């Protein structure tokens, strides 16, 4: 995970959001032994160019925006964006919806934002004609060192909210703020409560938890708020944690499993609890459990981790498992241990599959421009792979709409290099033969790309090496028709081809 504090915030259930990666909850396993590092987030969206994010939870904002989040982006475009935050099978993803503020003036550099106590959103604009600390000298005369701007954003019809009293408020009043929907009010209230006398605060939390209404739709969330506050004052409530670990709300179970990594020593049956969590039907719970094993670091924690890796896992869950396996607490229990690897053959298979996915992911860094393209409305994602030892594409026909943004994720598990070249209708033979001719040129053969210079070549990947991958981003042609795509490695185009249908 990046050392830069780009856009760090948390959703309603404490799930960590950043920008490198976007969904950062899977990156909390303990580190490997120095100097090793956790692997890079291959296949997981991550980019720079954003410094601040904030979820929309103030009631004076539109209903359709509730639960989404606002992001400030300073490159490659300068704007304040609104996104939706959606749970997927193996984590969370963002979906770009539109802009709240956009400027062509590159001196507009939004670098942070936060809800204020009145329910308005405040955006910090660095406003500087020189952006960056690597391209330009810090002593550059063009830098504006004295001015900046704060934008206050409020829906047109909305009225400012009245902030509840926090400083000096009674304990019971502060605890009731934890029932409110606004994260910032809850955050400020917990800050105040952590400064109070811990013994009195714990007694007040105990009484507050006992009075919570089980029929309240937010009952489990209120309980999780109590768990977070207990930890904030150095207290423990194992009975409440067990109730949450066994409840029917998977978000609450995941948040409780996250807490279990810190409180496990307070349980006599910690091994049984961890084993049960490892088999939870929710991938979020299993992900938190995988990370927890690195904090526990016992042979039975490894057993729980193996139980998780033997279940379906991709994406963020797969990353969390791999990071836990590589942690300085868990790795010594299996690496170089013949008995452990013989007992758990699934470890070797998982590591091999994860390593292969790492190799087959794009070597090119996921850029801010890539992120901007991938967040466009209506993006069509097509996954195509070379068929191993067959000189064929596994997808030979797909459809897109005219003018639609398209991303082709091409993977090459073969022993030979391949590419994807999209050409004008009827031009496949002409381009294929031209690629064959390029092989006769020693310079072209040394370059090894074999993409002819022709206006009939519309879009092309580089020649993708064995066990590698590349993403091709483009806007579909405006003219409907059948557009061939082929591999232009000399001789391959005759059979290794397909058709993109534009409607």
Coordinates of C-alpha atoms in Angstrom, one line a residue:
X1 CA 0.0 0.0 0.0
X2 CA 1.2 3.5 -0.8
X3 CA 2.9 5.6 1.9
X4 CA 1.1 8.7 0.6
X5 CA -2.1 9.5 2.6
X6 CA -4.3 9.7 -0.5
X7 CA -8.0 9.9 0.2
X8 CA -8.2 7.8 3.4
X9 CA -11.6 7.5 4.9
X10 CA -14.0 4.8 6.1
X11 CA -17.5 3.7 5.2
X12 CA -20.4 3.2 7.5
X13 CA -19.2 -0.1 8.7
X14 CA -15.5 0.9 9.1
X15 CA -14.4 -0.5 5.7
X16 CA -11.2 1.3 4.7
X17 CA -11.2 3.3 1.5
X18 CA -8.2 5.0 0.1
X19 CA -7.0 5.5 -3.5
X20 CA -3.9 3.3 -3.7
X21 CA -5.7 0.9 -3.6
X22 CA -9.3 2.2 -3.7
X23 CA -10.6 -0.5 -1.4
X24 CA -7.9 -0.9 1.2
X25 CA -9.4 -3.2 3.8
X26 CA -7.6 -6.2 2.5
X27 CA -4.2 -4.6 3.2
X28 CA -4.1 -4.9 7.0
X29 CA -2.2 -8.1 7.6
X30 CA 1.0 -7.9 9.5
X31 CA 4.1 -7.3 7.5
X32 CA 6.5 -10.0 6.3
X33 CA 9.9 -10.2 7.9
X34 CA 12.2 -7.4 6.8
X35 CA 13.2 -6.7 4.0
X36 CA 10.3 -8.6 2.3
X37 CA 7.2 -6.7 1.4
X38 CA 3.6 -7.6 0.6
X39 CA 3.0 -8.0 -3.2
X40 CA 1.7 -5.1 -5.2
X41 CA -2.1 -4.9 -5.6
X42 CA -2.2 -6.6 -9.0
X43 CA -5.7 -6.6 -10.6
X44 CA -7.1 -4.3 -7.8
X45 CA -7.9 -0.8 -8.8
X46 CA -5.4 1.6 -7.4
X47 CA -4.3 5.1 -8.5
X48 CA -2.9 8.4 -7.4
X49 CA -4.4 11.8 -8.2
X50 CA -6.9 11.9 -5.4
X51 CA -6.3 13.4 -1.9
X52 CA -9.6 13.4 -0.2
X53 CA -12.9 11.4 -0.1
X54 CA -16.0 11.7 2.1
X55 CA -19.2 9.6 2.2
X56 CA -22.5 11.3 1.9
X57 CA -24.6 10.7 5.1
X58 CA -26.0 14.1 6.1
X59 CA -29.8 14.0 5.7
X60 CA -29.9 17.5 4.1
X61 CA -28.2 16.0 1.0
X62 CA -30.4 14.2 -1.7
X63 CA -31.6 10.8 -0.9
X64 CA -30.1 9.4 -4.1
X65 CA -26.7 10.4 -3.0
X66 CA -26.9 8.8 0.5
X67 CA -24.2 6.1 0.9
X68 CA -22.2 7.3 -2.1
X69 CA -19.1 9.4 -1.7
X70 CA -17.5 12.5 -3.1
X71 CA -13.9 12.4 -4.3
X72 CA -11.6 15.3 -5.1
X73 CA -9.3 14.6 -8.1
X74 CA -6.3 16.8 -9.1
X75 CA -5.0 14.8 -12.0
X76 CA -5.3 14.2 -14.9
X77 CA -8.6 16.2 -14.6
X78 CA -9.4 18.8 -12.0
X79 CA -12.8 18.1 -10.5
X80 CA -14.9 17.1 -7.5
X81 CA -16.7 13.8 -8.4
X82 CA -19.6 11.8 -7.0
X83 CA -19.3 8.0 -6.9
X84 CA -21.4 5.1 -5.8
X85 CA -19.9 2.5 -3.4
X86 CA -21.0 -1.0 -4.2
X87 CA -20.4 -4.3 -2.5
X88 CA -19.2 -7.1 -4.8
X89 CA -18.6 -10.8 -4.2
X90 CA -15.0 -10.2 -3.0
X91 CA -14.8 -6.6 -1.7
X92 CA -16.1 -3.1 -2.7
X93 CA -15.9 -1.2 -6.0
X94 CA -16.5 2.4 -6.9
X95 CA -18.8 3.6 -9.8
X96 CA -18.3 7.1 -11.2
X97 CA -21.6 8.9 -11.5
X98 CA -20.7 12.5 -12.4
X99 CA -19.1 15.8 -11.4
X100 CA -20.1 18.2 -8.8
X101 CA -17.4 20.7 -9.7
X102 CA -15.3 20.7 -12.8
X103 CA -12.7 23.2 -14.1
X104 CA -10.4 23.5 -17.1
X105 CA -8.3 25.9 -15.1
X106 CA -5.3 23.7 -14.1
X107 CA -4.6 26.0 -11.2
X108 CA -7.7 24.6 -9.5
X109 CA -6.2 21.7 -7.5
X110 CA -8.8 20.2 -5.0
X111 CA -6.7 18.3 -2.4
X112 CA -9.1 17.6 0.5
X113 CA -12.8 17.8 1.5
X114 CA -14.8 17.3 4.6
X115 CA -18.4 17.7 5.8
X116 CA -18.6 20.6 8.2
X117 CA -20.9 20.8 11.3
X118 CA -23.6 22.5 9.2
X119 CA -23.9 19.6 6.8
X120 CA -22.1 21.5 4.0
X121 CA -19.2 20.0 2.2
X122 CA -16.0 22.0 2.3
X123 CA -13.4 21.5 -0.4
X124 CA -9.8 22.7 0.0
X125 CA -8.4 24.1 -3.3
X126 CA -4.6 24.4 -3.3
X127 CA -5.0 26.8 -6.3
X128 CA -1.5 26.9 -7.7
X129 CA -0.1 27.4 -11.2
X130 CA 2.7 24.9 -10.3
X131 CA 1.5 21.4 -9.4
X132 CA 3.9 18.7 -8.2
X133 CA 7.1 18.4 -6.2
X134 CA 9.1 16.3 -8.6
X135 CA 8.7 18.1 -11.9
X136 CA 9.3 21.6 -10.5
X137 CA 11.6 23.1 -8.0
X138 CA 10.1 23.9 -4.6
X139 CA 11.7 27.3 -5.1
X140 CA 9.9 27.9 -8.5
X141 CA 8.9 31.6 -8.6
X142 CA 5.6 30.7 -10.1
X143 CA 4.4 28.9 -6.9
X144 CA 1.7 30.7 -5.1
X145 CA 2.6 30.4 -1.4
X146 CA 0.0 32.8 0.1
X147 CA -3.4 32.1 -1.4
X148 CA -5.8 29.2 -1.6
X149 CA -9.5 28.7 -1.7
X150 CA -12.2 26.9 0.3
X151 CA -15.4 26.0 -1.6
X152 CA -18.5 25.4 0.4
X153 CA -20.9 23.0 -1.3
X154 CA -24.5 22.6 -0.3
X155 CA -27.6 21.3 -2.2
X156 CA -29.6 24.3 -3.4
X157 CA -32.7 23.4 -1.4
X158 CA -30.9 22.2 1.7
X159 CA -30.9 24.1 5.0
X160 CA -27.9 24.1 7.3
X161 CA -28.0 21.5 10.1
X162 CA -27.7 22.3 13.8
X163 CA -24.7 20.5 15.2
X164 CA -25.3 18.7 18.5
X165 CA -23.3 19.8 21.5
X166 CA -20.1 17.8 21.8
X167 CA -17.6 19.7 23.9
X168 CA -18.6 19.4 27.6
X169 CA -21.8 17.4 26.8
X170 CA -22.9 14.8 29.3
X171 CA -21.8 11.2 28.7
X172 CA -25.3 10.0 27.9
X173 CA -25.8 12.8 25.4
X174 CA -22.5 12.0 23.7
X175 CA -23.3 8.3 23.4
X176 CA -26.7 9.0 21.8
X177 CA -24.8 10.9 19.1
X178 CA -23.4 7.5 18.0
X179 CA -26.9 6.6 16.8
X180 CA -26.9 9.5 14.3
X181 CA -26.4 8.8 10.6
X182 CA -23.7 11.5 10.2
X183 CA -20.2 9.9 10.4
X184 CA -18.5 13.2 11.3
X185 CA -20.8 13.8 14.3
X186 CA -20.1 10.3 15.5
X187 CA -16.4 10.8 14.9
X188 CA -16.2 14.0 16.9
X189 CA -18.3 12.5 19.7
X190 CA -15.9 9.6 20.0
X191 CA -13.0 12.0 20.1
X192 CA -14.6 13.7 23.0
X193 CA -15.4 10.5 24.8
X194 CA -11.9 9.2 24.6
X195 CA -10.8 12.3 26.5
X196 CA -13.1 11.6 29.4
X197 CA -12.4 9.4 32.5
X198 CA -12.1 5.8 31.1
X199 CA -13.8 4.1 34.1
X200 CA -16.8 6.5 34.0
X201 CA -17.0 6.2 30.2
X202 CA -17.0 2.4 30.3
X203 CA -19.8 2.3 32.8
X204 CA -21.8 4.7 30.7
X205 CA -21.2 2.6 27.5
X206 CA -22.3 -0.6 29.4
X207 CA -25.5 1.1 30.4
X208 CA -26.1 2.6 27.0
X209 CA -25.6 -0.8 25.3
X210 CA -28.0 -2.5 27.7
X211 CA -30.7 0.1 26.8
X212 CA -30.4 -0.3 23.0
X213 CA -33.6 -1.2 21.2
X214 CA -33.2 -4.6 19.3
X215 CA -36.0 -3.6 16.9
X216 CA -34.1 -0.5 15.7
X217 CA -33.0 -1.0 12.1
X218 CA -29.6 0.3 13.1
X219 CA -29.3 -1.8 16.2
X220 CA -26.2 -3.8 15.1
X221 CA -24.5 -0.6 13.9
X222 CA -25.0 1.0 17.3
X223 CA -23.5 -2.1 18.9
X224 CA -20.4 -1.8 16.6
X225 CA -20.1 1.8 17.5
X226 CA -19.9 0.7 21.1
X227 CA -17.2 -1.9 20.2
X228 CA -15.1 0.8 18.5
X229 CA -15.5 3.1 21.5
X230 CA -14.6 0.3 24.0
X231 CA -11.3 -0.2 22.2
X232 CA -10.8 3.6 22.0
X233 CA -10.8 3.8 25.8
X234 CA -8.8 0.6 26.3
X235 CA -11.8 -1.5 27.5
X236 CA -13.2 -4.9 26.5
X237 CA -16.7 -6.3 26.1
X238 CA -16.4 -10.0 25.0
X239 CA -20.1 -10.7 25.5
X240 CA -21.1 -8.0 23.1
X241 CA -18.5 -9.1 20.6
X242 CA -19.7 -12.7 20.6
X243 CA -23.3 -11.5 20.0
X244 CA -22.1 -9.6 17.0
X245 CA -19.9 -12.4 15.6
X246 CA -23.0 -14.6 15.7
X247 CA -25.6 -12.1 14.4
X248 CA -27.3 -12.3 10.9
X249 CA -25.8 -9.0 9.6
X250 CA -22.7 -9.8 7.7
X251 CA -21.4 -6.2 7.8
X252 CA -21.6 -6.4 11.6
X253 CA -20.0 -9.8 11.7
X254 CA -17.1 -8.5 9.5
X255 CA -16.6 -5.5 11.8
X256 CA -16.6 -7.8 14.8
X257 CA -14.2 -10.2 13.1
X258 CA -11.9 -7.2 12.6
X259 CA -12.0 -6.5 16.3
X260 CA -11.4 -10.1 17.2
X261 CA -7.8 -9.7 16.1
X262 CA -7.2 -7.3 19.1
X263 CA -9.3 -9.1 21.7
X264 CA -8.7 -12.8 21.0
X265 CA -6.6 -13.2 24.1
X266 CA -9.7 -12.4 26.3
X267 CA -11.5 -15.5 25.1
X268 CA -10.9 -19.1 26.4
X269 CA -12.4 -20.6 23.2
X270 CA -10.5 -18.3 20.7
X271 CA -9.5 -21.3 18.5
X272 CA -13.1 -22.4 18.1
X273 CA -14.3 -18.9 17.3
X274 CA -11.6 -18.3 14.7
X275 CA -12.4 -21.7 13.1
X276 CA -16.1 -20.8 12.9
X277 CA -15.3 -17.4 11.4
X278 CA -13.1 -19.1 8.7
X279 CA -16.1 -20.9 7.4
X280 CA -18.5 -17.9 7.4
X281 CA -20.6 -17.6 4.3
X282 CA -19.6 -14.0 3.9
X283 CA -16.4 -13.3 2.0
X284 CA -16.0 -10.0 4.0
X285 CA -16.0 -12.0 7.2
X286 CA -13.5 -14.5 5.8
X287 CA -11.3 -11.7 4.6
X288 CA -11.2 -10.1 8.1
X289 CA -10.6 -13.5 9.6
X290 CA -7.7 -14.2 7.2
X291 CA -6.1 -10.9 8.3
X292 CA -6.8 -11.7 12.0
X293 CA -4.7 -15.0 11.7
X294 CA -1.6 -12.9 11.1
X295 CA -2.2 -11.1 14.4
X296 CA -2.8 -14.3 16.3
X297 CA 0.1 -16.2 14.7
X298 CA -0.5 -19.7 16.2
X299 CA -0.6 -23.1 14.5
X300 CA -4.4 -23.2 14.9
X301 CA -4.5 -19.7 13.3
X302 CA -2.7 -21.2 10.3
X303 CA -5.4 -24.0 10.3
X304 CA -8.1 -21.4 10.0
X305 CA -6.2 -19.6 7.2
X306 CA -5.9 -22.9 5.3
X307 CA -9.7 -23.4 5.7
X308 CA -10.3 -20.0 4.1
X309 CA -7.9 -20.5 1.2
X310 CA -9.6 -23.8 0.4
X311 CA -12.8 -21.9 -0.3
X312 CA -13.5 -19.8 -3.4
X313 CA -11.3 -16.7 -3.3
X314 CA -10.3 -14.0 -5.8
X315 CA -9.6 -10.3 -5.7
X316 CA -9.3 -8.7 -2.3
X317 CA -10.0 -11.9 -0.4
X318 CA -7.2 -13.6 -2.3
X319 CA -4.8 -10.7 -1.6
X320 CA -5.7 -10.8 2.2
X321 CA -5.0 -14.6 2.3
X322 CA -1.6 -14.2 0.5
X323 CA -0.6 -11.3 2.8
X324 CA -1.5 -13.3 5.9
X325 CA 0.5 -16.3 4.6
X326 CA 3.5 -14.0 4.1
X327 CA 3.3 -12.3 7.4
X328 CA 6.2 -12.6 9.8
X329 CA 3.9 -14.5 12.3
X330 CA 2.3 -17.1 9.9
X331 CA 5.0 -17.7 7.3
X332 CA 7.5 -19.5 9.7
X333 CA 4.7 -22.0 10.5
X334 CA 4.6 -23.4 6.9
X335 CA 7.5 -22.1 4.8
X336 CA 10.4 -24.6 4.8
X337 CA 8.3 -26.9 7.0
X338 CA 7.9 -30.2 5.2
X339 CA 5.3 -31.5 7.6
X340 CA 3.2 -28.4 7.3
X341 CA 3.3 -28.3 3.5
X342 CA 2.5 -32.0 3.4
X343 CA -0.4 -31.6 5.7
X344 CA -1.7 -28.5 3.8
X345 CA -1.1 -29.0 0.1
X346 CA -3.6 -26.2 -0.5
X347 CA -1.0 -23.7 0.6
X348 CA 1.4 -24.5 -2.3
X349 CA -1.4 -24.6 -4.8
X350 CA -2.7 -21.2 -3.6
X351 CA 0.7 -19.6 -3.7
X352 CA 1.4 -20.9 -7.2
X353 CA -2.0 -19.7 -8.5
X354 CA -1.5 -16.3 -6.9
X355 CA 2.0 -15.9 -8.3
X356 CA 0.7 -16.8 -11.8
X357 CA -1.9 -14.1 -11.5
X358 CA 0.8 -11.6 -10.5
X359 CA 2.9 -12.5 -13.5
X360 CA -0.1 -12.4 -15.9
X361 CA -1.2 -8.9 -14.8
X362 CA -0.2 -5.8 -16.6
X363 CA 3.3 -4.5 -15.9
X364 CA 2.2 -1.0 -16.8
X365 CA 1.3 1.0 -13.7
X366 CA -2.4 1.7 -13.4
X367 CA -2.5 5.5 -14.1
X368 CA -4.8 8.3 -13.1
X369 CA -5.8 8.4 -16.8
X370 CA -6.7 4.7 -16.8
X371 CA -8.8 5.3 -13.7
X372 CA -10.6 8.2 -15.3
X373 CA -11.4 6.0 -18.3
X374 CA -12.5 3.0 -16.2
X375 CA -15.0 5.3 -14.3
X376 CA -16.8 6.4 -17.5
X377 CA -20.5 5.7 -17.7
X378 CA -21.4 2.7 -19.8
X379 CA -17.9 1.1 -19.8
X380 CA -17.9 -2.3 -21.5
X381 CA -15.3 -4.7 -20.1
X382 CA -14.4 -7.7 -22.3
X383 CA -12.1 -10.4 -21.0
X384 CA -10.2 -12.3 -23.7
X385 CA -7.4 -14.8 -23.3
X386 CA -5.2 -16.7 -25.6
X387 CA -6.0 -20.5 -25.6
X388 CA -2.9 -22.2 -24.4
X389 CA -1.1 -24.1 -27.2
X390 CA -4.0 -23.6 -29.6
X391 CA -3.2 -20.3 -31.3
X392 CA -6.8 -19.1 -30.7
X393 CA -8.7 -16.5 -28.7
X394 CA -11.2 -17.9 -26.2
X395 CA -13.7 -15.1 -27.1
X396 CA -14.2 -14.8 -30.9
X397 CA -17.2 -12.5 -30.9
X398 CA -18.5 -9.7 -28.7
X399 CA -20.9 -6.7 -29.1
X400 CA -20.5 -3.1 -28.1
X401 CA -22.5 0.1 -28.8
X402 CA -21.4 2.8 -31.2
X403 CA -19.3 5.4 -29.2
X404 CA -19.2 3.2 -26.1
X405 CA -16.1 3.2 -23.9
X406 CA -14.5 -0.3 -24.1
X407 CA -11.8 -2.0 -22.1
X408 CA -10.4 -5.3 -23.3
X409 CA -8.5 -7.2 -20.6
X410 CA -6.2 -9.6 -22.6
X411 CA -4.3 -12.3 -20.8
X412 CA -1.7 -14.6 -22.4
X413 CA -1.1 -17.9 -20.6
X414 CA 0.6 -19.3 -23.7
X415 CA 4.3 -20.0 -24.3
X416 CA 4.2 -17.6 -27.3
X417 CA 3.7 -13.9 -27.5
X418 CA 0.3 -12.7 -28.7
X419 CA -1.5 -9.4 -29.2
X420 CA -4.9 -8.0 -30.1
X421 CA -5.2 -5.7 -33.1
X422 CA -8.6 -4.2 -34.0
X423 CA -8.9 -3.3 -37.7
X424 CA -11.4 -1.7 -40.1
X425 CA -14.1 -4.0 -41.6
X426 CA -12.7 -6.3 -44.3
X427 CA -9.0 -5.4 -43.5
X428 CA -8.0 -8.5 -41.6
X429 CA -6.1 -10.1 -44.5
X430 CA -4.4 -6.9 -45.6
X431 CA -3.1 -6.2 -42.1
X432 CA -2.3 -9.8 -41.4
X433 CA -0.2 -10.1 -44.6
X434 CA 1.5 -6.8 -43.8
X435 CA 2.5 -8.1 -40.4
X436 CA 4.0 -11.2 -42.1
X437 CA 6.1 -8.9 -44.2
X438 CA 7.4 -7.1 -41.2
X439 CA 9.1 -10.3 -40.0
X440 CA 11.4 -10.0 -43.0
X441 CA 12.8 -6.7 -41.7
X442 CA 15.6 -7.4 -39.2
X443 CA 14.9 -4.2 -37.3
X444 CA 11.1 -5.0 -37.0
X445 CA 11.9 -8.6 -36.1
X446 CA 14.2 -7.3 -33.3
X447 CA 11.4 -5.0 -32.0
X448 CA 9.0 -7.9 -32.2
X449 CA 5.8 -5.8 -32.2
X450 CA 4.4 -6.6 -35.7
X451 CA 1.7 -3.9 -35.8
X452 CA 1.6 -2.4 -39.4
X453 CA 1.5 1.3 -39.7
X454 CA -1.9 1.7 -41.4
X455 CA -5.0 3.8 -40.9
X456 CA -6.9 0.6 -41.0
X457 CA -5.4 -0.4 -37.7
X458 CA -7.8 1.2 -35.2
X459 CA -6.5 -0.1 -31.8
X460 CA -3.8 -2.5 -30.7
X461 CA -2.1 -3.8 -27.6
X462 CA 1.6 -4.3 -27.4
X463 CA 2.9 -7.8 -28.1
X464 CA 2.0 -9.5 -24.8
X465 CA 4.7 -11.8 -23.5
X466 CA 3.9 -15.3 -22.2
X467 CA 2.3 -15.3 -18.7
X468 CA 1.5 -11.6 -19.1
X469 CA -1.5 -9.4 -19.7
X470 CA -2.5 -6.0 -20.9
X471 CA -5.6 -3.8 -21.0
X472 CA -6.7 -2.0 -24.2
X473 CA -8.9 1.0 -23.7
X474 CA -10.7 2.8 -26.5
X475 CA -13.9 4.3 -27.7
X476 CA -15.9 2.0 -30.0
X477 CA -16.3 3.3 -33.6
X478 CA -19.3 5.5 -34.4
X479 CA -20.1 3.5 -37.5
X480 CA -22.0 0.2 -36.8
X481 CA -20.5 -2.9 -38.4
X482 CA -18.3 -5.9 -37.8
X483 CA -14.7 -5.0 -36.9
X484 CA -12.2 -7.9 -37.0
X485 CA -9.6 -8.3 -34.3
X486 CA -6.6 -10.6 -34.8
X487 CA -3.2 -11.5 -33.4
X488 CA -0.6 -10.0 -35.8
X489 CA 2.4 -12.2 -34.7
X490 CA 3.5 -13.4 -38.1
X491 CA 1.3 -16.3 -39.2
X492 CA -1.1 -16.2 -36.3
X493 CA -3.7 -14.0 -37.9
X494 CA -5.0 -16.8 -40.2
X495 CA -6.8 -18.6 -37.3
X496 CA -6.3 -16.4 -34.2
X497 CA -9.0 -13.8 -34.8
X498 CA -12.5 -12.7 -33.8
X499 CA -15.1 -10.0 -34.4
X500 CA -16.2 -7.0 -32.5
X501 CA -19.8 -6.1 -33.5
X502 CA -20.6 -2.4 -33.2
X503 CA -24.4 -1.8 -33.0

